[in-house]
Coordinates of C-alpha atoms and ligand atoms in Angstrom, one line a residue:
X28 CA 0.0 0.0 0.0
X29 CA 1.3 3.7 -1.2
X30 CA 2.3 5.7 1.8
X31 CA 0.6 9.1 0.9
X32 CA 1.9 10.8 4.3
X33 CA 5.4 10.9 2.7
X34 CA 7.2 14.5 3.6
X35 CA 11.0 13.8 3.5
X36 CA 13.1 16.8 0.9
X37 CA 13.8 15.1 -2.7
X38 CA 17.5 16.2 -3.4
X39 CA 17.9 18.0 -6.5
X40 CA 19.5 15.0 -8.5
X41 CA 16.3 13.1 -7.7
X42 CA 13.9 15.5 -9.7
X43 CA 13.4 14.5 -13.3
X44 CA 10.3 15.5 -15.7
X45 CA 8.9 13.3 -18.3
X46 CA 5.8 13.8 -20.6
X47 CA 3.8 11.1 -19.3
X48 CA 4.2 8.9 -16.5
X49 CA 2.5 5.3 -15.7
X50 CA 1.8 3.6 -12.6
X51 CA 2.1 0.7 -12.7
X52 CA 2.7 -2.5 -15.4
X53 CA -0.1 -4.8 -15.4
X54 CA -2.3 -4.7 -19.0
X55 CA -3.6 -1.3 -18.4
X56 CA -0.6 0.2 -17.6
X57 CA 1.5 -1.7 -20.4
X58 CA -1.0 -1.1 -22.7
X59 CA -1.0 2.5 -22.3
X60 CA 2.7 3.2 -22.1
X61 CA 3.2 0.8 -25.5
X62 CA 0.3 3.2 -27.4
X63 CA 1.9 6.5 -26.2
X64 CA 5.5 5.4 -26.9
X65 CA 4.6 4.0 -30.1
X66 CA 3.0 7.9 -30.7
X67 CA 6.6 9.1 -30.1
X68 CA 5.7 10.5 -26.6
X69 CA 8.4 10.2 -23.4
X70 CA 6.7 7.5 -21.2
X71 CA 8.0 6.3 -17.9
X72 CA 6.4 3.6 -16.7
X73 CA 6.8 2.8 -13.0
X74 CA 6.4 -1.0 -11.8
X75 CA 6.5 -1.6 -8.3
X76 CA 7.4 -5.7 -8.9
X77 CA 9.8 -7.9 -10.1
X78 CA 8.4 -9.4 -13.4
X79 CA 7.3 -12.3 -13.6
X80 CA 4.8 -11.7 -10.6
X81 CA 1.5 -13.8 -10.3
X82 CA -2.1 -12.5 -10.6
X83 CA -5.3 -13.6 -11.4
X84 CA -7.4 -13.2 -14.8
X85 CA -6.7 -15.5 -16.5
X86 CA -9.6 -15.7 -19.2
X87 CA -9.4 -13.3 -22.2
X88 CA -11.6 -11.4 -24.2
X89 CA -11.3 -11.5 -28.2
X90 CA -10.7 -7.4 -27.9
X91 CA -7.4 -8.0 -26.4
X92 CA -6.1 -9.1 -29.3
X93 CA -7.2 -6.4 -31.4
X94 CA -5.4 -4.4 -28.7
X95 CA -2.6 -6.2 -28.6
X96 CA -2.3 -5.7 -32.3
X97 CA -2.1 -2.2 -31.7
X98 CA 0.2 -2.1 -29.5
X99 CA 2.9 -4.7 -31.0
X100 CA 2.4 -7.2 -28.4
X101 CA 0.5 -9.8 -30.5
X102 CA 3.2 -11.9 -32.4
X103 CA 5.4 -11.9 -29.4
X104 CA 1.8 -13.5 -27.6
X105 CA 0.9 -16.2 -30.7
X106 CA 4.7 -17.3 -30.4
X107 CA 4.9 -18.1 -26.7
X108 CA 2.0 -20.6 -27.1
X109 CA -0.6 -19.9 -25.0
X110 CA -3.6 -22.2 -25.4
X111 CA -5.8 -20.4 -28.0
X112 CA -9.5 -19.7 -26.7
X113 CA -12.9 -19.2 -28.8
X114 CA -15.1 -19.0 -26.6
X115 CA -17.3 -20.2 -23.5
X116 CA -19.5 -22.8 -22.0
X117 CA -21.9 -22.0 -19.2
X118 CA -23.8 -24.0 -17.2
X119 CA -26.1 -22.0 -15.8
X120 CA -29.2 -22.2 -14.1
X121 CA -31.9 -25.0 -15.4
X122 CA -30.6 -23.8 -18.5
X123 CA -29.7 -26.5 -21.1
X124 CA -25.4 -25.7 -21.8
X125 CA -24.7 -22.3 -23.5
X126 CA -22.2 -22.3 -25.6
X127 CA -20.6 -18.7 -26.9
X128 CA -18.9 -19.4 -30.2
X129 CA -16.7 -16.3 -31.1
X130 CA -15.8 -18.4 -34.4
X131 CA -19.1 -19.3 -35.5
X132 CA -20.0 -15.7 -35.4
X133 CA -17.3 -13.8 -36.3
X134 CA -14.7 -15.7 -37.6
X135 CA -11.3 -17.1 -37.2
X136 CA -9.9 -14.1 -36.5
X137 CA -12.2 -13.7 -33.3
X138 CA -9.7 -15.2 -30.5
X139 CA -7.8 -15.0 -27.1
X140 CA -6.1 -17.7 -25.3
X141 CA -6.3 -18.4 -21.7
X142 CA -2.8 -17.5 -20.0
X143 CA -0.8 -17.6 -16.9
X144 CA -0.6 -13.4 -16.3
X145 CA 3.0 -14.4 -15.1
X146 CA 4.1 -15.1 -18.4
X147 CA 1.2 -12.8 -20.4
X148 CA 1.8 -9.5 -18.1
X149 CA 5.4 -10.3 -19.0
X150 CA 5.3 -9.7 -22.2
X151 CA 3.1 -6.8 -22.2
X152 CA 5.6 -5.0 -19.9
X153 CA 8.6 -6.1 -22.2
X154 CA 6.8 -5.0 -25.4
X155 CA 6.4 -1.6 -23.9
X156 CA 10.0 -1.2 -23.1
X157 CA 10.5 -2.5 -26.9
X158 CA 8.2 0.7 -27.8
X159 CA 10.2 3.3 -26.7
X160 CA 8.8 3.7 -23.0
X161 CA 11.1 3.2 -20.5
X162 CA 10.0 0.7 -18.0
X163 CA 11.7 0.8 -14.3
X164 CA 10.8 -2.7 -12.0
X165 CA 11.1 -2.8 -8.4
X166 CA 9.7 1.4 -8.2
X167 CA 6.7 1.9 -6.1
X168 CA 5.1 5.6 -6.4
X169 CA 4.5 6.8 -2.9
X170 CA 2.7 9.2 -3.7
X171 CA 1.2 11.7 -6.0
X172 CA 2.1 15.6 -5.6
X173 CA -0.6 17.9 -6.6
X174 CA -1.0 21.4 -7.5
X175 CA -4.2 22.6 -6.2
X176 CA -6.6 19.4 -8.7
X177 CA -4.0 18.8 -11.3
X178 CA -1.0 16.2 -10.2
X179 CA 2.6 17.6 -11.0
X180 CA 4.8 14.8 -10.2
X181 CA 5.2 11.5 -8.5
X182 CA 7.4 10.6 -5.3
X183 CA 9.1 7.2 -5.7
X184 CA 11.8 5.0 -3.9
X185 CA 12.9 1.9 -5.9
X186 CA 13.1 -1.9 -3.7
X187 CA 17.1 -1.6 -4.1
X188 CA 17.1 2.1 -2.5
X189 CA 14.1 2.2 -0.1
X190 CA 15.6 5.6 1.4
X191 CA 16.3 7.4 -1.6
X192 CA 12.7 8.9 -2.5
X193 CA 12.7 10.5 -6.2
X194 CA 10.4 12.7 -7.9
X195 CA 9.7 13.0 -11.7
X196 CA 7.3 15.6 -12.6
X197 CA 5.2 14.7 -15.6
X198 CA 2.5 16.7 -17.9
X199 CA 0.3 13.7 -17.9
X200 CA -0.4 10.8 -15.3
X201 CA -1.5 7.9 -16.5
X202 CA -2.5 5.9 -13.0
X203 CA -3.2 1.7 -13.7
X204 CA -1.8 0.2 -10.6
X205 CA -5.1 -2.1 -10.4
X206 CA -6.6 -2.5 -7.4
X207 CA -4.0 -0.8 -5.3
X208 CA -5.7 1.9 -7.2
X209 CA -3.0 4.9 -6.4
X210 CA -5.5 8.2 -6.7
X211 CA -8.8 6.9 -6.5
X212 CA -8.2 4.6 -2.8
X213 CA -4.8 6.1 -1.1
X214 CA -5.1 10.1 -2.6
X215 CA -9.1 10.9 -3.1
X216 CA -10.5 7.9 -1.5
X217 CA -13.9 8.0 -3.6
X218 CA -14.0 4.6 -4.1
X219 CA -17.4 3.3 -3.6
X220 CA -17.8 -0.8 -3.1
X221 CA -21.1 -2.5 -5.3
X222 CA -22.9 -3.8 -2.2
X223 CA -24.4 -6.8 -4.2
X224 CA -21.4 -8.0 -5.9
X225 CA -19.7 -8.5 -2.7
X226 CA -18.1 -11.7 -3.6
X227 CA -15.4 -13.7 -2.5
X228 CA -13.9 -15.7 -4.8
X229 CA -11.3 -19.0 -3.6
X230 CA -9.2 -20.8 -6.5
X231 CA -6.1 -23.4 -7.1
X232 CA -4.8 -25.0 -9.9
X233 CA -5.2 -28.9 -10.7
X234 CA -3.0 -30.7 -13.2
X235 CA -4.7 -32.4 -15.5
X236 CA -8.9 -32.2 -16.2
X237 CA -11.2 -31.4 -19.0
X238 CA -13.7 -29.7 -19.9
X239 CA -17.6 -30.4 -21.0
X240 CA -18.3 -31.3 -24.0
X241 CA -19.3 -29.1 -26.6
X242 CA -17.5 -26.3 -25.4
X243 CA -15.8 -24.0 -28.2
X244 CA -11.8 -24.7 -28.7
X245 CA -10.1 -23.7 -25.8
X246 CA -13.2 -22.1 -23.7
X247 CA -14.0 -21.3 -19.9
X248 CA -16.4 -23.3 -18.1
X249 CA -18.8 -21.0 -16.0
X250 CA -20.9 -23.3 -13.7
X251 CA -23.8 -22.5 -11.6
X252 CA -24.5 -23.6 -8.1
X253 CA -26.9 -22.8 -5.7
X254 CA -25.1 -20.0 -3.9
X255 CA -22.6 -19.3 -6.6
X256 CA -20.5 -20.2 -9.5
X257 CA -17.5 -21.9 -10.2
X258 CA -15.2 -20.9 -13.4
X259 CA -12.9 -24.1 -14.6
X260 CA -10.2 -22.6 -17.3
X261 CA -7.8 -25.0 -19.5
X262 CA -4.2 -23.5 -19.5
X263 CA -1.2 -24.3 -20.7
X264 CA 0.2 -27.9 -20.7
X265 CA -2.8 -29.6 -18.9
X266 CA -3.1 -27.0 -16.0
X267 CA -6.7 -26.0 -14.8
X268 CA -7.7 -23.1 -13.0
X269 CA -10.5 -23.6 -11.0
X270 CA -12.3 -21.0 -9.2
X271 CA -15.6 -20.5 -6.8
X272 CA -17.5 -17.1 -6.6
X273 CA -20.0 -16.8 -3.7
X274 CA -21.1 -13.7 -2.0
X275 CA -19.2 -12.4 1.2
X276 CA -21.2 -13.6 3.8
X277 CA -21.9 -16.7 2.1
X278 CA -18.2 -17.4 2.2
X279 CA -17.5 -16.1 5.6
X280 CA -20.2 -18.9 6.7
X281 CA -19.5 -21.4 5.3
X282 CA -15.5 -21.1 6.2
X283 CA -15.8 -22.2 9.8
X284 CA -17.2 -25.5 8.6
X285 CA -13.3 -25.9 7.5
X286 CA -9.8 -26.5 9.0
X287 CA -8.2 -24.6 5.9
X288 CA -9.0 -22.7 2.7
X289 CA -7.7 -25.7 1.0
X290 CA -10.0 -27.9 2.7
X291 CA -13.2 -25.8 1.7
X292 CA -11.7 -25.4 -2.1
X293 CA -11.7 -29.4 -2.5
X294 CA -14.7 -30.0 -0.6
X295 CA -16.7 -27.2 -3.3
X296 CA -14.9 -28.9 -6.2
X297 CA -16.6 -32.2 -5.2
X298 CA -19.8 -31.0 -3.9
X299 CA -20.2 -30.1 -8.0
X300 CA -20.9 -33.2 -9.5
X301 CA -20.1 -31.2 -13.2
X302 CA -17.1 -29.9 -11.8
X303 CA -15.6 -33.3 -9.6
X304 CA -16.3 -34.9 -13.0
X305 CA -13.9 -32.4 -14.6
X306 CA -11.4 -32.9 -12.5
X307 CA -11.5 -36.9 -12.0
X308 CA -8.0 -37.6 -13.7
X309 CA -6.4 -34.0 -12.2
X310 CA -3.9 -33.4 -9.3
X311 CA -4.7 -30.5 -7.0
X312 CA -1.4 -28.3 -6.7
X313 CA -1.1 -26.2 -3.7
X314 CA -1.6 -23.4 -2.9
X315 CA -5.1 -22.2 -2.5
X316 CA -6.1 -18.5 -3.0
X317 CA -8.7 -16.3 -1.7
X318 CA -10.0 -13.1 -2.8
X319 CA -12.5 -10.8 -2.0
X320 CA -14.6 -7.6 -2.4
X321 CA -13.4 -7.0 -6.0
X322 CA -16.1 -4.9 -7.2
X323 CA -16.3 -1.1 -6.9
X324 CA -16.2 1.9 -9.3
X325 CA -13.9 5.4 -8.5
X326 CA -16.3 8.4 -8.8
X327 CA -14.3 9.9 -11.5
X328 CA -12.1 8.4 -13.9
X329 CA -10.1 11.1 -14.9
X330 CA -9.5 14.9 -14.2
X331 CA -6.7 17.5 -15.1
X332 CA -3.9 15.8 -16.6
X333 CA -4.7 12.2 -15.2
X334 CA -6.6 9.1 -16.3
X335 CA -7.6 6.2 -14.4
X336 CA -7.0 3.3 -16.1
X337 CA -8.3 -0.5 -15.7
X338 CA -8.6 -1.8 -12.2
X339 CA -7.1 1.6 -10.8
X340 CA -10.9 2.7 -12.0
X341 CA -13.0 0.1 -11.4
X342 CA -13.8 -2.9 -11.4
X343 CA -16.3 -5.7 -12.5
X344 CA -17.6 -9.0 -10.5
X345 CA -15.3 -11.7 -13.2
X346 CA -18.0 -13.5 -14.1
X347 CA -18.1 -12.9 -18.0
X348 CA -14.2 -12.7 -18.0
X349 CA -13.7 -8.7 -18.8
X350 CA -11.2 -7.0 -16.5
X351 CA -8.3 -7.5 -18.6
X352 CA -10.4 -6.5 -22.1
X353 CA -11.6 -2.6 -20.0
X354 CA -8.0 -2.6 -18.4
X355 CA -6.4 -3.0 -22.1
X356 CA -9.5 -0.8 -23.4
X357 CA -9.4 2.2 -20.9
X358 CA -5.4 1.9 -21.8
X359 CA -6.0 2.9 -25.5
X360 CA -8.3 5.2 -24.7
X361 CA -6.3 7.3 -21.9
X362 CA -3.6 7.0 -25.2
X363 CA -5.6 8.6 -28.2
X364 CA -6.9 11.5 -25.8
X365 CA -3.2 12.0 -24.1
X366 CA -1.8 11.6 -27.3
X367 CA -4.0 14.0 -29.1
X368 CA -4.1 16.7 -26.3
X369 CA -1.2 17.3 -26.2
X370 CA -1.0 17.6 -30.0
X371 CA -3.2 20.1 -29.6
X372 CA -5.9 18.2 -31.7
X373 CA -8.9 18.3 -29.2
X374 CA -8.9 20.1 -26.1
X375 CA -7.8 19.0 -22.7
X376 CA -11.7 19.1 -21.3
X377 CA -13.2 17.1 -24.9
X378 CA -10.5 14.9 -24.2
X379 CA -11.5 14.0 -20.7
X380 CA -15.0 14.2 -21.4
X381 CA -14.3 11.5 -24.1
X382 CA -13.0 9.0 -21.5
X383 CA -15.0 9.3 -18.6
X384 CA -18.2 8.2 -21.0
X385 CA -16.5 5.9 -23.3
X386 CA -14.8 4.0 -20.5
X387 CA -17.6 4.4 -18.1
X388 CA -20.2 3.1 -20.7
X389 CA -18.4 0.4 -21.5
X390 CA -17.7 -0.3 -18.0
X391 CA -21.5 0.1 -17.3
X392 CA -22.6 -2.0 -19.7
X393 CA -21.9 -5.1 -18.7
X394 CA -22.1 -4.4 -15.1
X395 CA -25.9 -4.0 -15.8
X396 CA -24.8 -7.7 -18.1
X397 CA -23.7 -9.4 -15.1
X398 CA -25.9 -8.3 -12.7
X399 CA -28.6 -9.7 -14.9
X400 CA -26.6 -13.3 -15.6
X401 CA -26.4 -13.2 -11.8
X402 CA -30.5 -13.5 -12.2
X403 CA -30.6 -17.2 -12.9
X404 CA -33.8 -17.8 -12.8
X405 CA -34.9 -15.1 -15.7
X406 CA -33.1 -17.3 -18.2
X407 CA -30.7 -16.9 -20.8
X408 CA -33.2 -15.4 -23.6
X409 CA -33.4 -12.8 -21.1
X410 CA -29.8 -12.0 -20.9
X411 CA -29.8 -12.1 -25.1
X412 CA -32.1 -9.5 -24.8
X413 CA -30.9 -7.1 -22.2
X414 CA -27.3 -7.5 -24.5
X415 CA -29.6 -6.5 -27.5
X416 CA -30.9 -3.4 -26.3
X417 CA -27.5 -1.5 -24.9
X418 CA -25.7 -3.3 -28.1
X419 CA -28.4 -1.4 -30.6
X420 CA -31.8 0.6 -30.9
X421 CA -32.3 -2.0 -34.4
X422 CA -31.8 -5.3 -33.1
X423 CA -33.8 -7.0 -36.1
X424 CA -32.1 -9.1 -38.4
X425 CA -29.3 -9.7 -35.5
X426 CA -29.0 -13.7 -34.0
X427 CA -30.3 -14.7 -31.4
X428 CA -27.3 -14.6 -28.9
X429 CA -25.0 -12.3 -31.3
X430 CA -25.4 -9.0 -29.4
X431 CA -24.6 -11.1 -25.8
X432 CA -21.3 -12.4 -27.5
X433 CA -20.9 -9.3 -28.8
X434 CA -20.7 -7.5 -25.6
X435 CA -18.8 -10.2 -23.5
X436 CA -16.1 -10.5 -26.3
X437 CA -15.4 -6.3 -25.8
X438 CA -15.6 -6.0 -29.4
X439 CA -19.0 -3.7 -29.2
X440 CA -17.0 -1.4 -27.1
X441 CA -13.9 -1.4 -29.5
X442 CA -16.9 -0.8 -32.5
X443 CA -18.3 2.0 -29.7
X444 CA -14.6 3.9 -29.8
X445 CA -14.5 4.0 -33.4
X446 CA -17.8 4.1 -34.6
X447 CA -20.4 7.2 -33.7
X448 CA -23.3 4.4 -34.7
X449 CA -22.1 2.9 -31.2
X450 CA -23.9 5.8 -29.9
X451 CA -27.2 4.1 -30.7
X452 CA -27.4 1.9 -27.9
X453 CA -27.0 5.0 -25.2
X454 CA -30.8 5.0 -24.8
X455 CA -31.4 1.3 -24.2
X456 CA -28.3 1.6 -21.7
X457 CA -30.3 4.0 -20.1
X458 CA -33.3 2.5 -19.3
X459 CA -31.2 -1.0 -18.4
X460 CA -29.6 0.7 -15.6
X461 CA -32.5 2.5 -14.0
X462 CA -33.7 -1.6 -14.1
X463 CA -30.9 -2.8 -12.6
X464 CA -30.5 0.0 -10.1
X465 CA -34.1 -1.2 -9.0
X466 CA -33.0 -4.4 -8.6
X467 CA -30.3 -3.4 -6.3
X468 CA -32.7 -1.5 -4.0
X469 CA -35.0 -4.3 -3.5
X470 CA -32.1 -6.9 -2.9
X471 CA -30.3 -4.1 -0.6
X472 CA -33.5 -3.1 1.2
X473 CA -32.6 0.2 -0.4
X474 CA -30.6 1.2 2.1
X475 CA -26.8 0.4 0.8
X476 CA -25.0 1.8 -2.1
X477 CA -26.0 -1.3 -4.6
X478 CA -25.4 -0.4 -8.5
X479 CA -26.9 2.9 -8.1
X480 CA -23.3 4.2 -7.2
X481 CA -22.4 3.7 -10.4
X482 CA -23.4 7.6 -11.5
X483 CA -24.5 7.2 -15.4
X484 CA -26.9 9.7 -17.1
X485 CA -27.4 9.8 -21.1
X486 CA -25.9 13.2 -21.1
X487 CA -23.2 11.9 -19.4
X488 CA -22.5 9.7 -22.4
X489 CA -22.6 12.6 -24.6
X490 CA -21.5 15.6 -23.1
X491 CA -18.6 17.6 -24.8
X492 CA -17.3 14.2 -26.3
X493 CA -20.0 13.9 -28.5
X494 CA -18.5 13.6 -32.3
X495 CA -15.4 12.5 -31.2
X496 CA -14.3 8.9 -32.0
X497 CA -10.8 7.0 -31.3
X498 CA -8.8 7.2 -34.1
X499 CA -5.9 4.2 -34.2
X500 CA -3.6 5.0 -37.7
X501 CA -0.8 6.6 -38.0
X502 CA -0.5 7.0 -34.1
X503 CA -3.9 6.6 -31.6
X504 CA -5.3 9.8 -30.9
X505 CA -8.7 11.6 -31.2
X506 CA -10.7 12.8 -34.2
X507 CA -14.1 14.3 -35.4
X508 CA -16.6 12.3 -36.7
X509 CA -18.0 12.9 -40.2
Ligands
FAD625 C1 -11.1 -13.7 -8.7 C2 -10.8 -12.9 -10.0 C3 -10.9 -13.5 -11.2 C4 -10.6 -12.8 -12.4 N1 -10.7 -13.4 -13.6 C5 -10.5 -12.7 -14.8 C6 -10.6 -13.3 -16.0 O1 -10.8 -14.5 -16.2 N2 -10.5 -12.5 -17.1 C7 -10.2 -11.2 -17.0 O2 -10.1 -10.5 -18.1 N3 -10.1 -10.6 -15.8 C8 -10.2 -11.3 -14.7 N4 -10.1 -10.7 -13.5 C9 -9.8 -9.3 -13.5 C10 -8.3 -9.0 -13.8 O3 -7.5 -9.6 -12.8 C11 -8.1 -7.5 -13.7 O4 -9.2 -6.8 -14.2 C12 -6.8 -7.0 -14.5 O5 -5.7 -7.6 -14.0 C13 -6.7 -5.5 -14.4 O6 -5.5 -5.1 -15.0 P1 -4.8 -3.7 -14.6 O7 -3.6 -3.5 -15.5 O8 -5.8 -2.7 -14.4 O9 -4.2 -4.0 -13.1 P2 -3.2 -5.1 -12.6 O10 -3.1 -6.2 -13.5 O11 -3.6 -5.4 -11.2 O12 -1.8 -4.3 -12.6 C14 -1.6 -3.2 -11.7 C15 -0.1 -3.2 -11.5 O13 0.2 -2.0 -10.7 C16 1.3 -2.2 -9.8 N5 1.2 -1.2 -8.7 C17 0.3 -1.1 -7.8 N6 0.6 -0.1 -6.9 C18 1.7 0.4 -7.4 C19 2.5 1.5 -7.0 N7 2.2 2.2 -5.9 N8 3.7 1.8 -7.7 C20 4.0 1.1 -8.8 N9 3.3 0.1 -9.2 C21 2.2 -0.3 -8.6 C22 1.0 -3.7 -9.4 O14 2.2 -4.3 -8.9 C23 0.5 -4.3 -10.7 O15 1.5 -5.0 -11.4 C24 -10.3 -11.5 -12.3 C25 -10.2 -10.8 -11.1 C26 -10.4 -11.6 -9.9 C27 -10.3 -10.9 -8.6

């Protein structure tokens, strides 16, 4: 955790300035500092581990790619062999198997892979190094200095020097250090926890397992239970991830019927028949890992100079699989506007206004997804539909579950950055989350913060950003729609 209460003197040969400057190294933050470095702009990029370092998220959306083909990262990612992923299989509900086939509806090209983030975050960081940002492991910002509401600089001490604090002033702050979340938990503390996704989630790896039939090359498992859901995800050379989502309290109960986390992990494997029938030639491998109140949105995302970006923002329950696709997404966005304002192509106020709706819808919209996949009982026509109507005002002529795979797979955001038609769907949005924000009053008696934290207005969506649209050759940046 940043300590923000540092007040020691910087001596002069400390202080350095650099156009931009990233916290953090994780896809949001790599992401970012490849796009703005490939733009020609000074990046320093400030990691506070050693990579390799582990983390969950394991399950990618089909926009990464895209992304990552942006960013140069995507040959270096095909070569190191990472199993390739099309798709998903749920189990959910009384619901007969749902498959979600990115292939069957858009293509070939319409892939991820499921990766260990040791090895995937590795290459990221490297690929932004190889792009012209310079990339310093082992520095942990301690804190951010600020100038009445615009940040000047960051204080930092590197592992190897813990004494020596430095200073680098910047002209833009791009701040991705995940859930850490630099600004928006240790500086503003605004924050705000979604009461009903307050899950816990416990998870190991087994060597060896399957996964059901009929499920796309390479896909996820998502499997229902009674008070939950389990995700089971084929990686590299035979090794499952498998994971169990329940809320807090649920957890927190059931706990004390165990000796150890790894007791309660292999007594919810087996208490799924689908999933104990996964795993019946597999060898758990210790250890077990627990994690919990993951879901929560900053009130801003961005303000004078800075960007949040990815979990340092917010961040979604992981049921459909999408914090690294809005961590690499809100990356290229905080890129093109940076990139552009300080061309002097848009203004610094269209360029913020452009992020905090694009990254906020997107971030929206499938929060009001997953809160209504977490309805198992409406069905999955229901969850078809709800995708229809933020994905597009016209949904005729569009397959039954295309606007759902749509959505999960990012690519309707990528289509919303680039596309004004995107735009379309604000009004269905609208009317989704005044749903769903009833919802979470009557599970939360009304009286918590539920979804309705989540602040989202249509004029909100269009503000001074309106006609603006990302803009991704030569260099990302911002243009005006025609
Ligand atoms: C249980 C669970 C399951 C999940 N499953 C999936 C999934 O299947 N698919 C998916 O897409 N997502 C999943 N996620 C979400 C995913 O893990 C995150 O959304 C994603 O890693 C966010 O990327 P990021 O770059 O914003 O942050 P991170 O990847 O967390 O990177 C932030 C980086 O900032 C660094 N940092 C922090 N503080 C400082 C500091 N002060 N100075 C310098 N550096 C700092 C950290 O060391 C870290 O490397 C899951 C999350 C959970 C909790």
């Amino acid at each position: 955790v940043p300590d923000m209460t540092v007040d020691r003197e910087v001596p002069a040969d400390d202080l350095t300035s650099r156009a931009v400057v990233v916290i953090g190294g994780g896809p949001g933050g790599a992401t970012a500092a490849a796009l703005l470095a490939r733009a020609g702009m000074d990046v320093l990029l400030l990691e506070r581990e050693k990579f390799p370092r582990y983390h969950i998220g394991e399950s990618l959306a089909a926009s990464c790619r895209v992304i990552m083909g942006l960013t140069g990262a995507v040959d270096s990612v095909d070569a190191f062999g990472f199993p390739i992923k099309r798709g998903a299989l749920l189990r959910w509900g009384g619901e007969d198997d749902w498959t979600v086939d990115w292939s069957q509806l858009f293509g070939d090209d319409a892939r991820s892979w499921h990766v260990d983030r040791e090895d995937f975050d590795e290459i990221l960081l490297r690929n932004a190094g190889t792009q012209g940002a310079q990339v310093i492991e082992g520095a942990a910002v301690k804190r951010v200095v600020f100038d009445g509401d615009r940040p000047t600089a960051v204080e930092w001490v590197r592992d190897d020097e813990p004494d020596r604090l430095r200073s680098t002033a910047f002209d833009y702050l791009v701040d991705a250090s995940g859930r850490a979340g630099v600004l928006s938990a240790q500086h503003f503390r605004n924050r705000q926890p979604h009461e009903i996704f307050r899950n816990v989630a416990i998870w190991g790896y087994w060597q060896g397992g399957g996964t059901l039939p009929n499920t796309p090359e390479g896909g996820i498992n998502v499997i229902s239970a009674p008070d939950g859901w389990y995700w089971v995800i084929p990686l590299k050379d035979q090794r499952f991830s498998v994971g169990f989502v329940t809320h807090k309290t649920n957890f927190g109960e059931r706990r004390k019927a165990y000796a150890s986390t790894e007791e309660m992990l292999l007594a919810l494997v087996n208490e799924s028949p689908t999933v104990a029938s996964l795993l019946t030639e597999g060898t758990y491998q210790a250890p077990v890992r627990v994690e919990q109140d993951f879901s929560y949105v900053a009130d801003h995302f961005c303000g004078p100079n800075y960007f949040l970006v990815g979990d340092a923002a917010c961040f979604l329950d992981p049921l459909l699989s999408t914090g690294v696709h809005l961590a690499m997404y809100s990356g290229m966005l905080a890129s093109g506007v940076i990139a552009s304002t300080a061309a002097g192509e848009v203004s610094a106020g269209q360029g913020r206004a452009f992020y905090e709706s694009l990254y906020r819808h997107a971030y929206a919209r499938l929060l009001v997804l997953v809160s209504g996949v977490y309805e198992q009982y409406e069905g999955k026509d229901n969850y078809f539909w709800l995708a229809q109507r933020m994905v597009r005002d016209d949904a005729e002529g569009v397959g039954a579950n295309h606007a759902f795979v749509e959505l999960t797979s990012g690519l309707t955001d990528l289509s919303d950055a680039v596309d004004a038609r995107g735009w379309a769907g604000a009004q269905g949005l609208s009317q989704e989350v005044e749903i769903a924000r009833r919802r979470a009053d009557e599970q939360t008696g009304g009286d918590r913060p539920g979804i309705a934290v989540f602040r989202l207005e249509p004029s909100d969506l269009y503000d001074e950003a309106t006609g603006l649209h990302l803009v991704t050759s030569p260099r990302v940046g911002l243009s005006t729609s025609t």
